[in-house]
Structures are given as structure tokens and as C-alpha cells.
Coordinates of C-alpha atoms and ligand atoms in Angstrom, one line a residue:
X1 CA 137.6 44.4 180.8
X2 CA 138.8 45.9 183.9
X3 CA 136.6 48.9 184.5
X4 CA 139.2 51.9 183.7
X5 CA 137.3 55.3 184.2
X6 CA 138.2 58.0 181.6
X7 CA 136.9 61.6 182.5
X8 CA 136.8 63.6 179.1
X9 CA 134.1 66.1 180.9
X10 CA 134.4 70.0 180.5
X11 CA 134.3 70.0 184.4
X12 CA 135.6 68.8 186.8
X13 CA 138.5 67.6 185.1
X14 CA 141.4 65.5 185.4
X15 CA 144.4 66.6 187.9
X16 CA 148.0 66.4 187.9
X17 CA 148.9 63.4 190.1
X18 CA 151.6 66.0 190.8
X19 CA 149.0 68.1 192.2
X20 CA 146.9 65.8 194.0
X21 CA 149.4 64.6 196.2
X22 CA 150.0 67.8 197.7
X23 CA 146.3 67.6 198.9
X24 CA 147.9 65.3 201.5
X25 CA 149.6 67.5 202.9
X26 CA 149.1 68.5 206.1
X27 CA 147.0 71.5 206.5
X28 CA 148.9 74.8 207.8
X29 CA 147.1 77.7 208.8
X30 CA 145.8 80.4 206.9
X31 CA 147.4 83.5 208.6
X32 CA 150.7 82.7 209.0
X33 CA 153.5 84.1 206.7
X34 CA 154.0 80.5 205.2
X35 CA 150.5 80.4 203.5
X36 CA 150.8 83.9 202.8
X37 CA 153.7 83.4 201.0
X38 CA 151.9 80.6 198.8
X39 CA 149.0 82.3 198.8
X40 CA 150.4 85.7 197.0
X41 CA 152.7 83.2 194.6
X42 CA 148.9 81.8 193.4
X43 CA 147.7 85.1 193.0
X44 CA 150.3 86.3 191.2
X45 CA 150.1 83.3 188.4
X46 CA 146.5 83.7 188.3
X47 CA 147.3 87.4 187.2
X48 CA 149.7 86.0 184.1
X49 CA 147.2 83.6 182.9
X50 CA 144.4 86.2 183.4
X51 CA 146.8 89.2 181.8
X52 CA 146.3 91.5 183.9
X53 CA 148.1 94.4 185.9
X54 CA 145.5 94.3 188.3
X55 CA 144.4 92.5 191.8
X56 CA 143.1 89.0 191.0
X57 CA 140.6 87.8 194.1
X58 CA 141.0 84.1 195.2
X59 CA 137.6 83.5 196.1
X60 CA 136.3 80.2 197.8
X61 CA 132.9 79.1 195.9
X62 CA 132.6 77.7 192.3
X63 CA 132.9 79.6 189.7
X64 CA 129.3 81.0 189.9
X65 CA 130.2 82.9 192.7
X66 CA 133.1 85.0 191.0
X67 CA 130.1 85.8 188.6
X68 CA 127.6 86.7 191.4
X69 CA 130.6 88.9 192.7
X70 CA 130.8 90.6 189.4
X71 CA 127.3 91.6 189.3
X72 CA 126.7 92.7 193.1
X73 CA 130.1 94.7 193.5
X74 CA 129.8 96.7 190.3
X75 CA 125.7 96.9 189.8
X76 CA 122.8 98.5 191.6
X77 CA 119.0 98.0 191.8
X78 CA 117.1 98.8 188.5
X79 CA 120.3 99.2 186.6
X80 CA 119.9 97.8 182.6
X81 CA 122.5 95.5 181.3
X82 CA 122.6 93.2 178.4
X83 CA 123.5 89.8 178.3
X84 CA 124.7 87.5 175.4
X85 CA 123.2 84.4 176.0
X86 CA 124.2 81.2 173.7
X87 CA 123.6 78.7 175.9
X88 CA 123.5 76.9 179.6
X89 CA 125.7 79.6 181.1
X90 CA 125.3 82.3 178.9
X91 CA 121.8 82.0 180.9
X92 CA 123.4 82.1 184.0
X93 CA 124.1 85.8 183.4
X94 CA 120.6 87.0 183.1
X95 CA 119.6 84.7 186.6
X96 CA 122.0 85.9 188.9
X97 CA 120.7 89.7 187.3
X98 CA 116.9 89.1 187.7
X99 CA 117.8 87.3 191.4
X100 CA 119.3 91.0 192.1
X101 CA 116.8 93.3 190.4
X102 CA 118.8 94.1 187.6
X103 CA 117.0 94.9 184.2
X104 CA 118.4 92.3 182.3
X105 CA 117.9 92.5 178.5
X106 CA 118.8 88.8 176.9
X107 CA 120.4 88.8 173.6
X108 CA 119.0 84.9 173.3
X109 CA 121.1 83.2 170.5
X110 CA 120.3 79.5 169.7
X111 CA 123.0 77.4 170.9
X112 CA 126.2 77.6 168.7
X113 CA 125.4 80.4 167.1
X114 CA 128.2 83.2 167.1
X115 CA 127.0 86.9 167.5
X116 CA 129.4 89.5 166.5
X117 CA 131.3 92.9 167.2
X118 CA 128.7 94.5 164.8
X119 CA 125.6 93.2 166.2
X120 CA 126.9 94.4 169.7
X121 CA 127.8 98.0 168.4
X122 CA 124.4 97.9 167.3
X123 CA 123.1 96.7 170.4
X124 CA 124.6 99.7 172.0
X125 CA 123.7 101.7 170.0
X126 CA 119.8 101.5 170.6
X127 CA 120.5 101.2 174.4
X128 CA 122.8 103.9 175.2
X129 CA 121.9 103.4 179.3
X130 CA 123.6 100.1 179.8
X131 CA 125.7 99.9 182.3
X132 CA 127.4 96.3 182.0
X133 CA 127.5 94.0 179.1
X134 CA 127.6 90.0 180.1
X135 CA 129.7 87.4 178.3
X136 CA 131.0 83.8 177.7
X137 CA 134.4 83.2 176.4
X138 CA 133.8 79.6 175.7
X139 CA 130.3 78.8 176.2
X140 CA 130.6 75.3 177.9
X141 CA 127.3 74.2 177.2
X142 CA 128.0 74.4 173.2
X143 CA 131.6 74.7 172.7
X144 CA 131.1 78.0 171.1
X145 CA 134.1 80.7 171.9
X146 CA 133.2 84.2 171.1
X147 CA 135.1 87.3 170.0
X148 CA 135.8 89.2 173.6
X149 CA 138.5 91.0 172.0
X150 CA 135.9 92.9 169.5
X151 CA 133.4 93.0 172.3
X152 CA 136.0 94.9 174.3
X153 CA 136.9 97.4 171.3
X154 CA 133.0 97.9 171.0
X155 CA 131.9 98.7 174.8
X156 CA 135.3 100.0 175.1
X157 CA 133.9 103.3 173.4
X158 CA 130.8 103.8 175.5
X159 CA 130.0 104.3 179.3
X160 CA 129.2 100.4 179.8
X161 CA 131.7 97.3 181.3
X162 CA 132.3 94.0 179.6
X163 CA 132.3 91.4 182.2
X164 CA 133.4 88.2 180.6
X165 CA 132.8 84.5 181.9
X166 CA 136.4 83.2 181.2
X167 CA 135.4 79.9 183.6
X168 CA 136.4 77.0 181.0
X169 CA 138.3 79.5 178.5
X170 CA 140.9 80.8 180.8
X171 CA 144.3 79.2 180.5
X172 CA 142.8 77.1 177.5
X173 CA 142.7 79.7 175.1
X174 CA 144.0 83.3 174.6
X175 CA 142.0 86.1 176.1
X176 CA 144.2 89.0 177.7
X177 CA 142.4 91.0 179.8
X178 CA 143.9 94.2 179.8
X179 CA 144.8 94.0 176.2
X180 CA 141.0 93.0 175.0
X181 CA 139.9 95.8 177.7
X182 CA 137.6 93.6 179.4
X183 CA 136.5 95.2 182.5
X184 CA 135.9 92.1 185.0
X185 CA 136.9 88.6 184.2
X186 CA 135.9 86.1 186.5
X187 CA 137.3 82.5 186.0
X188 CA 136.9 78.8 187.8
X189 CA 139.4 76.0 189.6
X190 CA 137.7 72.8 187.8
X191 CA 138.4 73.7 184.6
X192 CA 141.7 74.7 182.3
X193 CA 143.1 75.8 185.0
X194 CA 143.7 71.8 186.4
X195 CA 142.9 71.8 190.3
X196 CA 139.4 70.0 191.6
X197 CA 136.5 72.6 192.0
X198 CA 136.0 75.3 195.0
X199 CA 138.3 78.3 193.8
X200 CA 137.4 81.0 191.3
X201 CA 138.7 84.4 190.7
X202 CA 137.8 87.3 189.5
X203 CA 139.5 91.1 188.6
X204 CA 138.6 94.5 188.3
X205 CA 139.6 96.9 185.8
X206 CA 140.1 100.7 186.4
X207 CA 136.4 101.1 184.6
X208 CA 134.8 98.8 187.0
X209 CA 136.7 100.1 190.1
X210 CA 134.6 103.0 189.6
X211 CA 131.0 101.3 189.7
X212 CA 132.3 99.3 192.2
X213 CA 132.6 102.5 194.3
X214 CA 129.4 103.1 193.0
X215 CA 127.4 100.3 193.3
X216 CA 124.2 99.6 195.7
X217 CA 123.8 95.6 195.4
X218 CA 123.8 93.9 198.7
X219 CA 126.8 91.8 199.6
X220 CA 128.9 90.5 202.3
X221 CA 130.8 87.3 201.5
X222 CA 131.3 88.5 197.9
X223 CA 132.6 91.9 199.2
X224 CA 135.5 92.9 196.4
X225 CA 136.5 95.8 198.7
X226 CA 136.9 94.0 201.9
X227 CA 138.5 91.3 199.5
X228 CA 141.3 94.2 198.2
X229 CA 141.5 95.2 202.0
X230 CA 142.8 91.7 203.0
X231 CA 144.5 91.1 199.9
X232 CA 146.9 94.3 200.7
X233 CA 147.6 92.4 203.6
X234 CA 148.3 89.2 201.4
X235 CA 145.5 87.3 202.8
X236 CA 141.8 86.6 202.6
X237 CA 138.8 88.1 204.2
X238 CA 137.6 84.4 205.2
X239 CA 139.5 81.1 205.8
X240 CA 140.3 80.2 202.3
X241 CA 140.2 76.5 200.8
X242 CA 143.8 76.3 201.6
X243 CA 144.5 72.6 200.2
X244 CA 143.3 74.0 197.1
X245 CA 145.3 77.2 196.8
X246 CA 147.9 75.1 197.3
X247 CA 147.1 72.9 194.6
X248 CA 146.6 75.9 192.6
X249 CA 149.9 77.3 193.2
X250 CA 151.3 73.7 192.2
X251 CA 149.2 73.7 189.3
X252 CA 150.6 77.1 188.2
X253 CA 153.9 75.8 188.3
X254 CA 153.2 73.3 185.5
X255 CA 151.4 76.1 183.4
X256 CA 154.5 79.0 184.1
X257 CA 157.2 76.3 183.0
X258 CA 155.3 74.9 180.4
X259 CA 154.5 79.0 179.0
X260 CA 151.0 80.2 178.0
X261 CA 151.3 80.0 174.2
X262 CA 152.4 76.5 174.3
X263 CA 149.6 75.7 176.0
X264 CA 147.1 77.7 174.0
X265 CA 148.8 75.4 170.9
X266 CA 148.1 72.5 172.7
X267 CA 144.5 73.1 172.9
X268 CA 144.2 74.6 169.9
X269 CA 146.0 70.9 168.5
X270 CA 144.1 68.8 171.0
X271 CA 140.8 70.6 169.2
X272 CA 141.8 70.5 165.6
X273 CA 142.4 66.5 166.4
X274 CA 139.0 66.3 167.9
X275 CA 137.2 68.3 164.4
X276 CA 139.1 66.2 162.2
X277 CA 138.4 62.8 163.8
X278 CA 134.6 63.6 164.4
X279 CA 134.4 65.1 160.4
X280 CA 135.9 61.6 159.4
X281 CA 132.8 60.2 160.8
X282 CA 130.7 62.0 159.0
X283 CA 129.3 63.9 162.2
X284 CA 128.5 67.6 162.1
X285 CA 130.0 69.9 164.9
X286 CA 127.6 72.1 166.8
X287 CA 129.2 75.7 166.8
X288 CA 129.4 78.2 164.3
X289 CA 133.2 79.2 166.2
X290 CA 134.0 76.1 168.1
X291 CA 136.4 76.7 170.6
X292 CA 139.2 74.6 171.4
X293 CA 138.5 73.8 174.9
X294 CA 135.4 71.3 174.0
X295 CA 133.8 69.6 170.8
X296 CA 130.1 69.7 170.7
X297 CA 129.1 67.1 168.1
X298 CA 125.0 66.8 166.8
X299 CA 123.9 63.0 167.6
X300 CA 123.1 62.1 163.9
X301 CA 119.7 61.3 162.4
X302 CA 118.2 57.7 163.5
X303 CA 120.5 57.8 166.4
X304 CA 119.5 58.2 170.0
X305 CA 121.6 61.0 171.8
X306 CA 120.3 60.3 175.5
X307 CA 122.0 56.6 174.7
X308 CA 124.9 57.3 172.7
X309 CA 126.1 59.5 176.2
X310 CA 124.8 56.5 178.5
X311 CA 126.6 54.0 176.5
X312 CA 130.1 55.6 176.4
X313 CA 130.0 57.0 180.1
X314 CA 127.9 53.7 181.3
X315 CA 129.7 50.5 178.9
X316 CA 133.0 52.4 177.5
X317 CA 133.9 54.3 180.7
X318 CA 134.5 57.3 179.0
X319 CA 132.9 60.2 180.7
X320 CA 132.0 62.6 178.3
X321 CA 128.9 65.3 178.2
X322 CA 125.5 64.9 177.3
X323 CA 123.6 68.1 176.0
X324 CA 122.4 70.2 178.8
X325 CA 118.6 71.0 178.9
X326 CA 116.4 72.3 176.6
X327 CA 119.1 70.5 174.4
X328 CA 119.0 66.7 175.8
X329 CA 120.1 64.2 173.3
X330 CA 120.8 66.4 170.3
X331 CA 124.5 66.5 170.8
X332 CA 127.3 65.6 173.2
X333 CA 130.1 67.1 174.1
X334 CA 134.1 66.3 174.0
X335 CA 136.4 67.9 176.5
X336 CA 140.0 68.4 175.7
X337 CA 140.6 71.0 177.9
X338 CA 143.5 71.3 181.2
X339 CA 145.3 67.8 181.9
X340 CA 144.6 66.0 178.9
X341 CA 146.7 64.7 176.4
X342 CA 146.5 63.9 172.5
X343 CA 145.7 60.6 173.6
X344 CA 142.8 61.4 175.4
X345 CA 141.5 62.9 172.3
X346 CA 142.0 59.1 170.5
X347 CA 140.5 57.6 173.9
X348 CA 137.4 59.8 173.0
X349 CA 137.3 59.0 169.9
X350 CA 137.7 55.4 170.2
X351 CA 135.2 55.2 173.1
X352 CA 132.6 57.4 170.4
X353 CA 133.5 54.6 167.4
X354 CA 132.6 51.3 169.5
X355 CA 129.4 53.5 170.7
X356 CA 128.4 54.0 167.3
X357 CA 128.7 51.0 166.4
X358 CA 126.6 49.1 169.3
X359 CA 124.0 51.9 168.3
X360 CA 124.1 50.8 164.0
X361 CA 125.4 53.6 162.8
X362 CA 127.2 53.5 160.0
X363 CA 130.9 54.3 159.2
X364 CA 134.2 52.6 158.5
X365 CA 136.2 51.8 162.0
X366 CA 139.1 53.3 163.1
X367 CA 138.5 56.8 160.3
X368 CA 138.6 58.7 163.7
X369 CA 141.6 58.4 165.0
X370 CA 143.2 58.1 161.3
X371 CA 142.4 61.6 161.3
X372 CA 143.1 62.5 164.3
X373 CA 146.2 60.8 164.7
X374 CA 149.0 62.7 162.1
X375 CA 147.7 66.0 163.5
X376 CA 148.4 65.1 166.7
X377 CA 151.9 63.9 165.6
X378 CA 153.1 66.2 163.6
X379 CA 152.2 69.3 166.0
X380 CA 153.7 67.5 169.5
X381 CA 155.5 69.8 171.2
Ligands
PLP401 C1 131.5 75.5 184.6 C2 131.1 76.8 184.2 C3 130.4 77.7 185.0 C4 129.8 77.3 186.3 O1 130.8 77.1 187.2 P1 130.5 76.4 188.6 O2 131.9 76.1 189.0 O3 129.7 75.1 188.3 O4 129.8 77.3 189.5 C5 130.0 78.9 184.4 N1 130.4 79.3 183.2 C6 131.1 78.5 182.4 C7 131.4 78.9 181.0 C8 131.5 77.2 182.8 O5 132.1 76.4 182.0

């Protein structure tokens, strides 16, 4: 077979071709009114998808440093904060915290496992001097989503911000920032929203403004007020990744004209297709509330997960997830998430059937993408 390479990854993931070719552009500078123009255009779609009134900062790192922002512009030495942490970057809260001095309490939740409104409330209730509560829209590591909107209606009500890692969720699935009064969302390029990785961004709320004005954490690069400074000037307090804003702007386009609850449905399908074809094969999914933005699926009994993922990115081409550690082997993961189609979701599944079967496990061929296939079809839009 020719060697065709299928990237079904949670991040990076695939690009427009539409949007790649304007990475050949040539490059124009970054203070001219041209860019700026392009560059206030991408801020402004970034604010839709986000749902937000207020200033959304283009930021040129990954999308860990929109959360390092969030914690060093709104935090100070000693301050206690809690962090819900249900996997891989859950985890990542409570780091970037304890690199800063922060008192980071860890609400550690075994991977998949929801935790509720309630069990916040109560949370709160026993540590009244919290000053920021961390969390994961989609936890990328398990495919988990959580409920930010109850989060927001519970920290809401006391003294605290809800900072919430929207870095694969955004654009995937619904989370409206001002609406679910979350305080700082912070968000990635690589992922749903369908550029290559280097941009992330990340917004304040009123509530957070105000510990921003307060806070004592050092910072320079990640500074959000020299960042609103240049931003009333329409620019950035750095050169910029300009191909990529570009891209970003392009990539925008396709989102805006396409609208955002179409493309929440066509996740939400893309992920219903992914359940059902994985169920038909008897295989159990990993979250208690699996998101629509990636599958985690446990490696069945007598089956060994390390060569399942090696055989289908190695043999089939298809470049899905392994588990991340502590959680090698017990489950891989299915992206359907930014530029992928329904039939990327078959591809998957194909590529997971003709795995299977080179391992010996059992099933009857093709019950994947029988299952998979009328939902797809009778939900295209
Ligand atoms: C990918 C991802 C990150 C990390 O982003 P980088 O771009 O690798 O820095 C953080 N959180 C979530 C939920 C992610 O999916």
C-alpha cells in the first residue's frame, strides 16, 4: 500500500489546505496598518468563539503559556487555590502553581472520572480563602468534558475566579464565557480551532481584572497589562507569529461562515459516531462524561495497549493517541476534533478493526463503521 498518513491526534491536528497555503505567503510586517488590520479581525473572531465581551490576548507560545499567564497575572506568592485535576493537564494546573509558590490544593480525580457542581460547592465551602479555582473543559488526556457552566454558578457566589483550560474544548464544544461566568479562559492554536501550534489566547473577566491589579507573581513576557496596552493600539507587545495569525484569521473565516452551533453539532455527531462504532465492538469508553472532541477507549483484557497504538500509527498509518503516563497502554484515544470529517471517524475506526484483528481479538468485521455509519448520514449537515 502506498504509505497515506492519517493524523486522528487531539493535537496538532489536521489544517485546512485553505489555510496552509496562506503560510506561503510572503511575510509583511507586524506594525504596519495592513497586519493590524488582520490582526484585530483574528482577535475579534477569537472573542465570538470564546463568547466574550472582553479583550482576547493573541499570545505567541503554546497553549501552556496562556495558562502560565493566567496564573502569574491574577495570583501572588502564598495565595491558596484549588485545582481539579482528572488527568495529564488537569496536572498541569497544580505545576505551573507550585513552580510559582502558589498553595495549590489538588482535587486528584482518577482519570475519567467527572466531579460535580456539588462536590465543588463543597469544596468551597471548607476553604473559604481560595482565591482561584483551576479547570479543564475537555480533559485531553481522557476525553472527559466537565460541567464549567455549574462550576461558574458555584465560584460565581464566592470571592474566588474560575480559570478554565478551554485548549482542545474551545470551538469544539459549547462553553460561553461570559454566560458560564468563567473568569479567565485561556485556549490553544493546534487544536479545534484548526491552525498548526504556536498561538494561544487567553481573556479576563471584570472579576479577574481586579486580581490582576492585584497580583504580585513575576512576569514579563506574559505581561496581560502591557498585552492590553498594545492591544489598544491594535498590536502586540512582541513580534507576533504573524504567518500564524494569519492563518488564524483564515481559519476563523471557515468557523464564522460555517456558525458556531453547526459546528458544535458536528462534533457532537462526529463523537456520537465514534461511541457507537467503538460500543459495536464491544470496547468500553474511558469517561464518565465523554466529550465530543476525543474518544478515550480502555485496550480490552488480553490485549496489549502499548501495541495496539504502535500498530495503527506504525502499520495502518493512522495516528491516533496512546494513553499518556501513569496510564500507558490502558486506553487510547480518538480525535475527532477541528478539520475532520465523518469520514475520518470511519478511517479510525477501520484502521482500529484491522488492528484488532492482527492483535486476535475477537469481533465481527466491519460492526464499527455499521454503526457509525447511519449516524453519520442521517445528521450531515
Ligand atoms: C494540548 C493541551 C494543553 C497543552 O497545550 P500545549 O499547546 O501543548 O502547551 C493543555 N491543556 C489541554 C486540555 C490540552 O489539550
Amino acid at each position: 500500500m502506498i504509505k497515506k498518513y492519517y493524523l486522528l491526534s487531539p493535537g496538532p491536528t489536521p489544517v485546512p489546505e485553505s489555510v496552509l497555503a496562506t503560510a506561503a505567503e510572503p511575510i509583511i510586517h507586524h506594525r504596519t496598518p495592513e497586519f493590524s488590520k488582520i490582526f484585530m479581525e483574528t482577535t475579534e473572531g477569537i472573542k465570538h468563539v470564546f463568547g466574550t465581551k472582553e479583550d482576547v490576548f493573541i499570545l505567541t507560545s503554546s497553549g501552556t503559556g496562556a495558562m502560565e499567564t493566567a496564573i502569574v497575572n491574577t495570583l501572588s506568592p502564598g495565595d491558596k487555590v484549588i485545582s481539579i485535576n482528572g488527568g495529564k493537564f488537569g496536572e498541569r494546573w497544580g505545576n505551573i502553581c507550585r513552580a510559582y509558590g502558589i498553595n495549590c490544593k489538588e482535587i486528584v480525580l482518577e482519570w475519567g472520572k467527572d466531579f460535580t457542581k456539588e462536590q465543588l460547592e463543597a469544596e468551597l465551602k471548607a476553604n473559604p480563602d481560595v482565591k482561584a479555582v483551576f479547570a479543564t473543559l475537555s480533559e485531553t488526556s481522557s476525553g472527559a468534558v466537565y460541567d464549567i457552566q455549574g462550576y461558574g454558578g458555584v465560584v460565581e457566589k464566592t470571592e474566588a475566579i474560575l480559570v478554565v483550560d478551554g485548549i482542545s474544548g474551545i470551538a469544539a464544544t459549547p462553553c460561553p464565557m461570559d454566560e458560564w461566568k468563567v473568569d479567565v479562559m485561556v485556549s490553544g492554536s493546534q487544536k479545534s480551532f484548526m491552525i498548526p501550534p504556536g498561538l494561544a489566547y487567553i481573556a479576563f473577566g471584570q472579576k479577574a481584572w481586579k486580581f490582576v491589579g492585584n497580583s504580585k507573581l513575576p512576569k514579563f513576557y506574559f505581561d496581560a497589562v502591557k498585552a492590553k496596552k498594545n492591544l489598544e493600539k491594535q498590536t502586540t507587545p512582541w513580534t507576533p507569529a504573524i504567518s500564524l495569525i494569519i492563518q488564524q484569521k483564515k481559519s476563523l473565516d471557515i468557523i464564522k461562515s460555517m456558525g458556531l452551533e453547526r459546528l458544535y453539532n458536528h462534533h457532537r455527531i462526529l463523537g456520537e459516531a465514534t461511541r457507537a462504532g467503538v460500543k459495536a465492538l464491544n470496547l468500553e469508553l474511558l469517561a464518565q462524561r465523554p466529550g465530543n472532541i476525543l474518544t478515550a477507549v480502555k485496550t480490552p483484557p488480553g490485549i496489549d495497549g502499548a501495541k495496539l497504538v504502535k500498530t495503527m500509527q506504525g502499520k495502518y498509518m493512522a495516528y491516533i493517541a496512546g494513553a499518556q503516563d501513569p496510564n500507558k497502554g490502558k486506553f487510547f484515544r480518538i480525535a475527532h476534533l477541528g478539520y475532520m470529517g465523518g469520514f475520518d471517524v470511519i478511517t479510525a475506526l477501520s484502521a482500529l478493526e484491522l488492528t484488532l484483528a492482527d492483535l486476535g481479538y475477537k469481533f465481527e468485521m466491519g460492526s464499527s463503521a455499521r454503526a457509525a455509519e447511519p449516524i453519520i448520514r442521517e445528521n450531515w449537515i
